[in-house]
mmCIF file of C-alpha atoms and ligand atoms in Angstrom:
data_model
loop_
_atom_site.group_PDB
_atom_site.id
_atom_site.type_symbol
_atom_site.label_atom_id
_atom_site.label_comp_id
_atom_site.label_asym_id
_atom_site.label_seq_id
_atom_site.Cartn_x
_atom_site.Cartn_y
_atom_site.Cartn_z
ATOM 1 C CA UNK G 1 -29.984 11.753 2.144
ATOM 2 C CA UNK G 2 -27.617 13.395 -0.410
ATOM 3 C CA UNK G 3 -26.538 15.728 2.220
ATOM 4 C CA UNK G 4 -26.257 13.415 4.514
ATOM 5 C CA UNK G 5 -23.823 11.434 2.000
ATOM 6 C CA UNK G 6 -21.683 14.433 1.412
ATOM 7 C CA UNK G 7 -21.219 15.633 5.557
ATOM 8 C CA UNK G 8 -20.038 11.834 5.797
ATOM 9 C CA UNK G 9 -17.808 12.282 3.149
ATOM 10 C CA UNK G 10 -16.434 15.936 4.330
ATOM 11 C CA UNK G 11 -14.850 13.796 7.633
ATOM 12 C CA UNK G 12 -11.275 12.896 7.219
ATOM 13 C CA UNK G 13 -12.470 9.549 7.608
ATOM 14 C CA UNK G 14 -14.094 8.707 4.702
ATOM 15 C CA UNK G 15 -12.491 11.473 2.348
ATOM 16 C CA UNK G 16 -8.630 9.757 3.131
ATOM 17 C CA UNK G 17 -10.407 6.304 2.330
ATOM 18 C CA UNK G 18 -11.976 7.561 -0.721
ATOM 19 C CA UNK G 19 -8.700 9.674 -1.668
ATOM 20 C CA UNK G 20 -7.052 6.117 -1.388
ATOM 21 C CA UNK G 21 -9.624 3.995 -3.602
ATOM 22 C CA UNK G 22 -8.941 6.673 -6.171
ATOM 23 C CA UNK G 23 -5.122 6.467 -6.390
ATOM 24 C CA UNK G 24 -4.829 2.394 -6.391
ATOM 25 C CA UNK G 25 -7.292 2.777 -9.256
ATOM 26 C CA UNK G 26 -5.038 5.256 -11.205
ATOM 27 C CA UNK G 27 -2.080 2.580 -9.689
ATOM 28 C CA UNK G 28 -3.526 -0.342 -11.246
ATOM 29 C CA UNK G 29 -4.392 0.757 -14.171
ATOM 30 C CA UNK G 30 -1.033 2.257 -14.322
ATOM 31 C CA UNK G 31 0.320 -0.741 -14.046
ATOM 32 C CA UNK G 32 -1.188 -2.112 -16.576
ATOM 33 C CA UNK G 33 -0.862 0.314 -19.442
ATOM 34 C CA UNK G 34 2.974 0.395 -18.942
ATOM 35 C CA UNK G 35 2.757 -3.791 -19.366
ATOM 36 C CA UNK G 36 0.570 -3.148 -22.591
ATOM 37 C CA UNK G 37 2.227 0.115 -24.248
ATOM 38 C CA UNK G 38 5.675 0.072 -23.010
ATOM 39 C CA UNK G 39 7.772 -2.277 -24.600
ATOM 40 C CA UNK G 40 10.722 -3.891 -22.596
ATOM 41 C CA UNK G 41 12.588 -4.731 -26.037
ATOM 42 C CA UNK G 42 13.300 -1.124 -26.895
ATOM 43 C CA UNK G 43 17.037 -1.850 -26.234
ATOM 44 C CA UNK G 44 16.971 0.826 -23.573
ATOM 45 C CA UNK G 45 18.516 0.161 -20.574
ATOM 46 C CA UNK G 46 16.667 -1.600 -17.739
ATOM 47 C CA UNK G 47 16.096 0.422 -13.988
ATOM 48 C CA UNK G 48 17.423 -1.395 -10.804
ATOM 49 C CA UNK G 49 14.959 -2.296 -9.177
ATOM 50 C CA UNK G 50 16.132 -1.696 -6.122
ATOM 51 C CA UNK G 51 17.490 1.499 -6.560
ATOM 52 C CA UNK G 52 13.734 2.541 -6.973
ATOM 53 C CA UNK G 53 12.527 1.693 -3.324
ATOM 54 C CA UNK G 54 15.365 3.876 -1.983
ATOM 55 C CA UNK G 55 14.866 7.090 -4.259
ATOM 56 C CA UNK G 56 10.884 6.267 -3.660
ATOM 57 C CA UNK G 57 11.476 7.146 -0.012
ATOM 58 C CA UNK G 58 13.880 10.125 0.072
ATOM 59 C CA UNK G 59 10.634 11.081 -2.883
ATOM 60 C CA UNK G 60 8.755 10.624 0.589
ATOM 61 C CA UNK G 61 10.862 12.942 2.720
ATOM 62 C CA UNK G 62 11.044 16.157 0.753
ATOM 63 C CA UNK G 63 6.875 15.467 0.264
ATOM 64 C CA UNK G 64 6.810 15.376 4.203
ATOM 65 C CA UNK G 65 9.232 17.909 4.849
ATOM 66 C CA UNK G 66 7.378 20.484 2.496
ATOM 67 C CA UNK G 67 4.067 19.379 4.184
ATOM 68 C CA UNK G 68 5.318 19.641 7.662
ATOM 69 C CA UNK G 69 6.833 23.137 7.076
ATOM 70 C CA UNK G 70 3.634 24.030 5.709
ATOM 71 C CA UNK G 71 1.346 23.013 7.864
ATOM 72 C CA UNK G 72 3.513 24.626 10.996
ATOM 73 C CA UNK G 73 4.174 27.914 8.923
ATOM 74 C CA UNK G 74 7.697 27.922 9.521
ATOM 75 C CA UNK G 75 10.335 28.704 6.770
ATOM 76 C CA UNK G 76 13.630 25.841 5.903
ATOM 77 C CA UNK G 77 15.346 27.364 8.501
ATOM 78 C CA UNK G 78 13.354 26.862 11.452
ATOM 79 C CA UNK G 79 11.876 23.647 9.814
ATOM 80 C CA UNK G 80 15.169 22.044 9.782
ATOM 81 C CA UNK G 81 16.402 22.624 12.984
ATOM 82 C CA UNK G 82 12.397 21.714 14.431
ATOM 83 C CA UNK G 83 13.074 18.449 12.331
ATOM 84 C CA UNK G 84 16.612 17.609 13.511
ATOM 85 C CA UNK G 85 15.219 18.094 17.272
ATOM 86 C CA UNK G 86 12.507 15.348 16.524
ATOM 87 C CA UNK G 87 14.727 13.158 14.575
ATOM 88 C CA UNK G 88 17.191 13.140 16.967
ATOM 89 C CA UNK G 89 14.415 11.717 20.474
ATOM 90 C CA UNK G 90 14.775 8.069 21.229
ATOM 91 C CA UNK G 91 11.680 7.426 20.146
ATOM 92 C CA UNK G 92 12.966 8.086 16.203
ATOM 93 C CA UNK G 93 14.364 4.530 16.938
ATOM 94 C CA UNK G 94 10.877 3.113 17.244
ATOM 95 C CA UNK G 95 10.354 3.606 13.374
ATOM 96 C CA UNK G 96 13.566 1.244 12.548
ATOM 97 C CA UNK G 97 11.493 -1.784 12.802
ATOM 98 C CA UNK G 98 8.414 -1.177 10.563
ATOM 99 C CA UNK G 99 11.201 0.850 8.290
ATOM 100 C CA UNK G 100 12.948 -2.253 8.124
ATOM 101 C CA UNK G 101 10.015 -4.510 7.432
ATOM 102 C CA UNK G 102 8.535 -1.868 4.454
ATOM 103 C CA UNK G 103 11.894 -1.551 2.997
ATOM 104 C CA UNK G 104 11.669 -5.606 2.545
ATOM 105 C CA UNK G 105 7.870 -5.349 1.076
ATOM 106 C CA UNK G 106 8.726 -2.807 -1.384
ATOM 107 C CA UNK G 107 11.946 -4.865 -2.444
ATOM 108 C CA UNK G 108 9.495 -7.637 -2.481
ATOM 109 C CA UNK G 109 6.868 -6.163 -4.476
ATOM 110 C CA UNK G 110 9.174 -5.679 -7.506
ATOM 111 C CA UNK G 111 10.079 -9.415 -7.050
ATOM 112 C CA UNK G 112 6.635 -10.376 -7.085
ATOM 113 C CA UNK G 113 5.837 -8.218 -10.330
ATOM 114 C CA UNK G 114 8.218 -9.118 -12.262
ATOM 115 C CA UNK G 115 7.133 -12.786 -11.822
ATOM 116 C CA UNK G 116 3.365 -13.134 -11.853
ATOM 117 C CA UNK G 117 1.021 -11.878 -13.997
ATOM 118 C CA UNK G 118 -0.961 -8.691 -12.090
ATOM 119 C CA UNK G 119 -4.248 -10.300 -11.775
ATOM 120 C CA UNK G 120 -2.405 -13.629 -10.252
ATOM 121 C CA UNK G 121 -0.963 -10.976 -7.822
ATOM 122 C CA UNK G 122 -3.679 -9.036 -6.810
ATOM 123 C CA UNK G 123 -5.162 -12.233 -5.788
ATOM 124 C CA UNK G 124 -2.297 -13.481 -3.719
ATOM 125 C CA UNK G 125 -1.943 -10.027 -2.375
ATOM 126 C CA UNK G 126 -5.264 -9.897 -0.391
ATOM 127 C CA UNK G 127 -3.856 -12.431 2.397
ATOM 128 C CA UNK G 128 -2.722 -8.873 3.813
ATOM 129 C CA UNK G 129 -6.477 -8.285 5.124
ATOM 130 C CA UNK G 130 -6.406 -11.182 6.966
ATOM 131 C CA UNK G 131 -2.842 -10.399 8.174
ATOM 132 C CA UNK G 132 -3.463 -6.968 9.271
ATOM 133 C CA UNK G 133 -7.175 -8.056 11.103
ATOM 134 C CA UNK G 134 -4.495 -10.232 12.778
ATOM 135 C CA UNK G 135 -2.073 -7.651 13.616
ATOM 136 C CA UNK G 136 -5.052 -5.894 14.740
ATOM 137 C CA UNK G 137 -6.083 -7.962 17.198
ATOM 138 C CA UNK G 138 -2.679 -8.608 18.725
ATOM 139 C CA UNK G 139 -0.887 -5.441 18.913
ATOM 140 C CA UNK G 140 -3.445 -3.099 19.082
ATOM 141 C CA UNK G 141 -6.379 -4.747 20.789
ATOM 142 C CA UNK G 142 -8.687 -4.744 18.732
ATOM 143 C CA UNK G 143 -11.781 -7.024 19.172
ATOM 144 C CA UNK G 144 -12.995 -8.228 15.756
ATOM 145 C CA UNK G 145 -16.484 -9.789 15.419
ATOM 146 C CA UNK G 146 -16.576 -13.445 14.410
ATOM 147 C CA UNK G 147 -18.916 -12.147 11.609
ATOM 148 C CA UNK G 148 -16.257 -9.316 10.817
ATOM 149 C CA UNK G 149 -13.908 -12.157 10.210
ATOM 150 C CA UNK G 150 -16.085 -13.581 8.028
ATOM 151 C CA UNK G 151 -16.717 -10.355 6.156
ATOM 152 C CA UNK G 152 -12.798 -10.054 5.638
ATOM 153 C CA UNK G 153 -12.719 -13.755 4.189
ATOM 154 C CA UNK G 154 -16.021 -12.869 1.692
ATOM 155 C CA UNK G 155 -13.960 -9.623 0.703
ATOM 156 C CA UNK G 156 -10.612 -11.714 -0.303
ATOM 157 C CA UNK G 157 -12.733 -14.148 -1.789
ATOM 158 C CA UNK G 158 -14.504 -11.502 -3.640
ATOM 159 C CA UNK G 159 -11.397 -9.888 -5.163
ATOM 160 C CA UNK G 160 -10.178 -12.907 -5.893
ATOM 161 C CA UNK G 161 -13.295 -13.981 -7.923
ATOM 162 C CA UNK G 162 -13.286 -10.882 -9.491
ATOM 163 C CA UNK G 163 -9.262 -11.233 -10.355
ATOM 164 C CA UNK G 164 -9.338 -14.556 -11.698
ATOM 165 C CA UNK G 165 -12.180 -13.968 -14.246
ATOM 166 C CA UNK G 166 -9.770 -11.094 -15.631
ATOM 167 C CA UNK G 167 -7.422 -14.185 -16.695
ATOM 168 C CA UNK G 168 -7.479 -14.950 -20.218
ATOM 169 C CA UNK G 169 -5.607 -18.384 -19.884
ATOM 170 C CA UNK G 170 -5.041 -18.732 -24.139
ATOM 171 C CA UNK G 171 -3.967 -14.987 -24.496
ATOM 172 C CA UNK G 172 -2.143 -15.386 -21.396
ATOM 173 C CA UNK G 173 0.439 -18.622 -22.373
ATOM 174 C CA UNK G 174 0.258 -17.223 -25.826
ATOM 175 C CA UNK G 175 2.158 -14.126 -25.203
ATOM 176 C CA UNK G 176 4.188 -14.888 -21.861
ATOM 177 C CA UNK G 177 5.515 -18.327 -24.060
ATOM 178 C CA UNK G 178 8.819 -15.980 -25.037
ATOM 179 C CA UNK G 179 9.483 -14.829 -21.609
ATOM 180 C CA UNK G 180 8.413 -17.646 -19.446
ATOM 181 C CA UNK G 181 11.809 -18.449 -18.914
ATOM 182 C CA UNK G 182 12.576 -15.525 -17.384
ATOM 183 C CA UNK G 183 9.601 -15.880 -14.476
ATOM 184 C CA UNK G 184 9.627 -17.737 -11.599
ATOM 185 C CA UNK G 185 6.598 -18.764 -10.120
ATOM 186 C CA UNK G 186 7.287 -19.939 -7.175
ATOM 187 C CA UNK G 187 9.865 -16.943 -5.931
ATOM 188 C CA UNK G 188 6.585 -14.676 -6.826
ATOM 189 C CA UNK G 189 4.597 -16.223 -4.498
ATOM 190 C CA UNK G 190 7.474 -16.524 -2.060
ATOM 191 C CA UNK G 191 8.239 -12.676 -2.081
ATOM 192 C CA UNK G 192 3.849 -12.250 -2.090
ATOM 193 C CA UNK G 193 3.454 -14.015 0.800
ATOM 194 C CA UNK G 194 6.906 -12.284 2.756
ATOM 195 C CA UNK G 195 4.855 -9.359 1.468
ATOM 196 C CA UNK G 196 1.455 -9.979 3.430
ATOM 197 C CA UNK G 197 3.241 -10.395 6.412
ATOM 198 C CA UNK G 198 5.369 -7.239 6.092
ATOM 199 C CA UNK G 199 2.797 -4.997 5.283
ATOM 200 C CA UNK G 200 -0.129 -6.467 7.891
ATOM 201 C CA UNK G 201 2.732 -6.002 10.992
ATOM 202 C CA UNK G 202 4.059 -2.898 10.133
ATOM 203 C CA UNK G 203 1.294 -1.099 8.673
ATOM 204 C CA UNK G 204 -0.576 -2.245 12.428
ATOM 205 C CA UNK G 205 2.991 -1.219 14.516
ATOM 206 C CA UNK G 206 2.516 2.257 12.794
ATOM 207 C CA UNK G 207 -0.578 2.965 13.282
ATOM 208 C CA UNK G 208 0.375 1.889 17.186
ATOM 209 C CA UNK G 209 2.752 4.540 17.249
ATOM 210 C CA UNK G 210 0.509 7.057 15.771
ATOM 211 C CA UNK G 211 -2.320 6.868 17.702
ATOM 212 C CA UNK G 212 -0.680 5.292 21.368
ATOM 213 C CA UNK G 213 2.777 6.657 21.082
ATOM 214 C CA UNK G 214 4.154 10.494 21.747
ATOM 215 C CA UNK G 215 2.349 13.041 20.027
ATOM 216 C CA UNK G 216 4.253 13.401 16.883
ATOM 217 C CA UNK G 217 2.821 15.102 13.715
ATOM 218 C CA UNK G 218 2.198 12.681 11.123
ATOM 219 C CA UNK G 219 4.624 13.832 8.759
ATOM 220 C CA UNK G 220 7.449 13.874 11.495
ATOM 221 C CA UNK G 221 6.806 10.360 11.812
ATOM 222 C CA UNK G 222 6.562 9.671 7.939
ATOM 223 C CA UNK G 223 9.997 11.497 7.663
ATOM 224 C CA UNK G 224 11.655 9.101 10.416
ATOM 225 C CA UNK G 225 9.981 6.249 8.729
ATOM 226 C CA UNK G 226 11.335 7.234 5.136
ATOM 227 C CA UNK G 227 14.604 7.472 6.635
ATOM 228 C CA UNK G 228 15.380 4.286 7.648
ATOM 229 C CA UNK G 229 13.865 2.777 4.040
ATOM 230 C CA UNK G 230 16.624 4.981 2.935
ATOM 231 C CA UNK G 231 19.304 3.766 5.600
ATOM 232 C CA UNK G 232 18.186 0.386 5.005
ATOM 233 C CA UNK G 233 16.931 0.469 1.276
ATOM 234 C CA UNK G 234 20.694 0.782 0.312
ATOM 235 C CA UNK G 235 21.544 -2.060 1.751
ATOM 236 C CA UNK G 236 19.964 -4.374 -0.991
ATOM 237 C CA UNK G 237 21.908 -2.071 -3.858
ATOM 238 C CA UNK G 238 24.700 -2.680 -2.630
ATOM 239 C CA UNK G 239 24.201 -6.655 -1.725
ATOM 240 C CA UNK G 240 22.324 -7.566 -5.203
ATOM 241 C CA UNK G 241 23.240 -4.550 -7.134
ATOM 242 C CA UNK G 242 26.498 -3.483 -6.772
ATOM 243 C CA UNK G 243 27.959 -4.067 -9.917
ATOM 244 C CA UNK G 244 25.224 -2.435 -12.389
ATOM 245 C CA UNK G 245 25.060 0.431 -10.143
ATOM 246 C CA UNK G 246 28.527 0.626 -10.025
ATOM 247 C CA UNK G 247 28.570 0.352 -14.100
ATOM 248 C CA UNK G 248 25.438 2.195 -15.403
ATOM 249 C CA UNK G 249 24.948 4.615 -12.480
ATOM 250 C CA UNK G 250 22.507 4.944 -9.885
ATOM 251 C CA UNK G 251 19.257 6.190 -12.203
ATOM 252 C CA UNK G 252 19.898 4.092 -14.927
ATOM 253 C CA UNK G 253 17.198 3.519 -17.594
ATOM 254 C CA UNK G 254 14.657 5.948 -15.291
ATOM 255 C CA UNK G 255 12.587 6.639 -17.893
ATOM 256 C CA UNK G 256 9.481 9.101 -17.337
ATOM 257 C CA UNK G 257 7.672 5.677 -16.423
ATOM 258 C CA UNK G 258 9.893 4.723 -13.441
ATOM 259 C CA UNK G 259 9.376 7.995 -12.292
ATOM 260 C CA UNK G 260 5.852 8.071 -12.470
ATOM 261 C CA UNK G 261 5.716 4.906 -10.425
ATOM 262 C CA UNK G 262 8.294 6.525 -8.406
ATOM 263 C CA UNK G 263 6.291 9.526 -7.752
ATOM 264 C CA UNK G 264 2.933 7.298 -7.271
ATOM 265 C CA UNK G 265 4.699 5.292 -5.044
ATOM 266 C CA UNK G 266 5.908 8.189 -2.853
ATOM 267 C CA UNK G 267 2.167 10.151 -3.205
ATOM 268 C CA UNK G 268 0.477 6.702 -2.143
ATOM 269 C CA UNK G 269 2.372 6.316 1.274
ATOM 270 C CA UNK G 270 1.263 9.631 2.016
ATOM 271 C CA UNK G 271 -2.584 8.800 1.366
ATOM 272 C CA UNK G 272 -1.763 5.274 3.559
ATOM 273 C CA UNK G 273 -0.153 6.969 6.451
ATOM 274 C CA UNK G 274 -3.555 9.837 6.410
ATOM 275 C CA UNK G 275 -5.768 6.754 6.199
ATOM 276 C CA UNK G 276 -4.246 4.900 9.183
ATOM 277 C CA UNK G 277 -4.306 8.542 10.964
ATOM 278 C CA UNK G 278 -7.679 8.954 10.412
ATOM 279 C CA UNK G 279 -9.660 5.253 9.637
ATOM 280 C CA UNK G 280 -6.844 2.489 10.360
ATOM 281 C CA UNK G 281 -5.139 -0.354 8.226
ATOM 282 C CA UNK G 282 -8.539 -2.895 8.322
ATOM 283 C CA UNK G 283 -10.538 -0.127 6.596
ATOM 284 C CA UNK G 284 -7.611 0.711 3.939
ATOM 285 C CA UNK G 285 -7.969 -2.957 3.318
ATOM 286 C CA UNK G 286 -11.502 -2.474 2.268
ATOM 287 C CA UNK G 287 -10.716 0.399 0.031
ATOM 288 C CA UNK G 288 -7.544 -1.279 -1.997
ATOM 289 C CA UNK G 289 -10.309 -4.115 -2.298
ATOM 290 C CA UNK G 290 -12.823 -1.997 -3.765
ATOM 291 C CA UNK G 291 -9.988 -0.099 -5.648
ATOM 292 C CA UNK G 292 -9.411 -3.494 -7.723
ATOM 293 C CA UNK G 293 -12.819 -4.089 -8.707
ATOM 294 C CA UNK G 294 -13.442 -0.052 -9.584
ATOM 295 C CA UNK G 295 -10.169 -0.777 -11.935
ATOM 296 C CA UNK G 296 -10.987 -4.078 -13.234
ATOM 297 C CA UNK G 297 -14.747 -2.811 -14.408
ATOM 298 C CA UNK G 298 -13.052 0.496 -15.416
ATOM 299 C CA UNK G 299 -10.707 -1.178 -17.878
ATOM 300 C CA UNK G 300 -13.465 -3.279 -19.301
ATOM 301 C CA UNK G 301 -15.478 -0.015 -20.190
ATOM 302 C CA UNK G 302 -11.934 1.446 -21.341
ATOM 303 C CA UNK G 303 -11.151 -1.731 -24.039
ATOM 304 C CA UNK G 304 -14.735 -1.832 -24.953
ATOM 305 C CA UNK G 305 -15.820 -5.288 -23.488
ATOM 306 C CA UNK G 306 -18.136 -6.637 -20.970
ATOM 307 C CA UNK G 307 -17.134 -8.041 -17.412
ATOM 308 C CA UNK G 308 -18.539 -11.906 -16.871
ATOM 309 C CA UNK G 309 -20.517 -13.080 -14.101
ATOM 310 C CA UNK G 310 -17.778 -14.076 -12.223
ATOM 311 C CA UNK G 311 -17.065 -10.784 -12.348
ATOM 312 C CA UNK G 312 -20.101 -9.538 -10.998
ATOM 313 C CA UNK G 313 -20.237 -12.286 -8.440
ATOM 314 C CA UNK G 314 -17.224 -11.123 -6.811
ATOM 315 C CA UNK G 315 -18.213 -8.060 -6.975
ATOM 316 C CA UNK G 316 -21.539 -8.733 -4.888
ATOM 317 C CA UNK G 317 -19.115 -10.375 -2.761
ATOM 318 C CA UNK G 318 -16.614 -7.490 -1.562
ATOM 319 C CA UNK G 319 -20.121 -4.873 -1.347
ATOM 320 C CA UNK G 320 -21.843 -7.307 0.894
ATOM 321 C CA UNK G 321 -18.594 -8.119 3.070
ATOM 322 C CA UNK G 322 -18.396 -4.329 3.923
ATOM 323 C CA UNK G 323 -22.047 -3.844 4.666
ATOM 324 C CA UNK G 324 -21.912 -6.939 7.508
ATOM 325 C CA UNK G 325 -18.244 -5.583 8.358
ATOM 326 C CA UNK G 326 -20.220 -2.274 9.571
ATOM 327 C CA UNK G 327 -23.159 -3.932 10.608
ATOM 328 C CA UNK G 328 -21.766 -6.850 12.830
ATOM 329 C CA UNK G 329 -19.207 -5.023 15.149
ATOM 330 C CA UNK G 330 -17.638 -6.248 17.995
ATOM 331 C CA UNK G 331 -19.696 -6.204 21.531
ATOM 332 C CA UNK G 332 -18.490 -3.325 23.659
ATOM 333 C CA UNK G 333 -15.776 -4.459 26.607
ATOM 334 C CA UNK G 334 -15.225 -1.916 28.789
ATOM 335 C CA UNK G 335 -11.575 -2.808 28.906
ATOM 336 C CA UNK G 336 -11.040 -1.955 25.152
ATOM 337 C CA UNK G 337 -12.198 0.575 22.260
ATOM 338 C CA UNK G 338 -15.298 -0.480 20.249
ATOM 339 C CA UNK G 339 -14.193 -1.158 16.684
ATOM 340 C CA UNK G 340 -16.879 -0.494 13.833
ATOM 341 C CA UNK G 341 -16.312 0.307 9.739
ATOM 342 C CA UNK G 342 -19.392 2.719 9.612
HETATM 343 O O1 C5P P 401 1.023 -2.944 0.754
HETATM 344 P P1 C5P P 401 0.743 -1.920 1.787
HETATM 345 O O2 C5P P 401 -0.552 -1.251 1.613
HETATM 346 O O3 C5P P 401 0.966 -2.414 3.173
HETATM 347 O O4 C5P P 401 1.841 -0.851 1.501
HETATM 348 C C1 C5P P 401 1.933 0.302 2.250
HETATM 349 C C2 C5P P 401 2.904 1.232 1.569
HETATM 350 O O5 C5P P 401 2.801 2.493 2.198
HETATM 351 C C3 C5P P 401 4.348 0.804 1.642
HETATM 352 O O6 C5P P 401 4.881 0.945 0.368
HETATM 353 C C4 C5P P 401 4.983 1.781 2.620
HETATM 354 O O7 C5P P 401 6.308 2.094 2.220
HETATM 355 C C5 C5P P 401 4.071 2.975 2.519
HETATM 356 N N1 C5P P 401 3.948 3.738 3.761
HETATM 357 C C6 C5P P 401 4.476 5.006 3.839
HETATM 358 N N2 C5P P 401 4.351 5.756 4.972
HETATM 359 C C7 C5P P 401 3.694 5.251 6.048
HETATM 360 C C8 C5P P 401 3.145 3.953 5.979
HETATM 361 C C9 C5P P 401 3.292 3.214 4.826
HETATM 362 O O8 C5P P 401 5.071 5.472 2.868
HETATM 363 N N3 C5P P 401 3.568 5.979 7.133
#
């Protein structure tokens, strides 16, 4: 059976899912250490925001450019002109429209940060499975079990569970007392929910053009998507942020932090786009999912305490939606692919 477990994991499948599980750990619990250990009174000067998203994707190009260069053998040269060949087909144009709609997430995600608490978002964040199953269904055809749908409702509710016993409500209006202020509930949820959307319908329209559209390398189509959040991404520096920018400069108060999330950011869209290549955007919701509850036990280990019942109730939740996600697929039609997790 062990060697059974590791041929399953040697597919691209299951190794980009598992990849992926592994970096929204480290992202998480990046998150969180730079809200514990960094301090935001240093005096230093704050990053713009969305200055960020844009230098987050042209992060993405040069990662895809060196990948695509690599993987074809060819040196800048011949890479370039390959690249401005592909760039330049009609179908390039295809990529504005999920471009646009990531370049508003990502804006979006920094909105919703820097109002709600992480676990709060996490939470709020896992509309996007239902979204996507939704997408799913519409754009690409999928059939979804009604059991499967139920599975995808257990695994929200799981995380959820899971997320909300995390909340220390004393410690919590304790220490965000001085700032509260400066948060605004409501425009979290507001940019959260703008968020779900985004990412469910253009995670779905990508994978479309992956698998149904022209045969494109991946990175090709990573590079054209990239390049309109770049086109686009500037757009909100220059509507919300013209005068900082225009002040302090461009990188402003990037600190080693901002580029780490930066960098993450950039490494992470990678690992999404090989995931919806290989698996496709339902399973990458499963493995964010189980990404939050390997982080939330990991940290408990980490500050030395013990995770509650609601804890582990959640938990039991999110392992048993995935087991009747695989075991309850759709009935075959004819018409339309068979869709099953495992
Ligand atoms: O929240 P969600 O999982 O939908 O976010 C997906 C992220 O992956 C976005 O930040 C998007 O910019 C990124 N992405 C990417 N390249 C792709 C697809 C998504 O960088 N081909």
């Amino acid at each position: 059976p062990m060697g059974a477990a590791w041929a399953l994991l040697a597919q691209p499948k299951y190794l980009s899912l598992l990849v992926l599980v592994f970096q929204n750990v480290s992202l998480v619990m990046m998150i969180r250490h730079s809200r514990t250990h960094h301090g935001s009174g240093s005096g230093a000067k704050e990053y713009v925001a969305t200055t960020a998203v844009v230098t987050a994707e042209v992060t993405k190009i040069v990662i895809n450019l060196v990948l695509e260069m690599w993987s074809n053998r060819t040196n800048l040269a011949e890479g370039f002109s390959n690249l401005r060949a592909e760039l330049s087909h009609p179908s390039t144009l295809k990529l504005a429209l999920p471009g646009l709609l990531y370049m508003v997430q990502n804006n979006m995600l920094f909105v919703a940060l820097s109002n709600l608490s992480v676990p709060v978002y996490q939470v709020t964040s896992q509309g996007k499975v239902l979204a996507t199953a939704i997408c799913s269904r519409w754009l690409l055809q999928k059939i979804i079990s009604v059991q499967q749908y139920g599975a995808l409702v257990l695994l929200a509710l799981g995380v959820a569970i899971a997320q909300l016993s995390s909340i220390d409500y004393n410690k919590h209006s304790a220490k965000t007392a001085g700032s509260e202020a400066k948060q605004n509930q409501l425009l979290g949820l507001g940019a959260v929910l703008i968020a779900c959307f985004t990412s469910g319908f253009a995670g779905v329209y990508f994978e479309k053009i992956l698998k149904h559209g022209r045969k494109v390398s991946l990175y090709i189509r990573n590079i054209q998507l990239a390049s309109f959040g770049v086109i686009l991404g500037l757009i909100p520096c220059a509507l919300h942020d013209y005068d900082r920018i225009a002040e302090g400069g461009f990188f402003q108060g990037y600190d080693k932090w901002v580029w780490a999330v930066i960098l993450n950011q950039a490494l992470g869209g990678l690992l999404v786009s090989l995931v919806m290549k290989y698996a496709d955007n339902i399973l990458k919701g499963f493995a964010t999912s189980v990404a939050i509850i390997v982080a939330t036990k990991l940290s408990s280990i980490l500050l030395g305490t013990s995770v509650n019942n609601m804890f582990i109730l959640g938990a039991f939740f999110v392992i048993t939606s995935i087991l009747v996600f695989g075991k309850y697929p759709a009935k075959q039609n004819s018409q339309q692919p068979n869709y099953t997790a495992v």
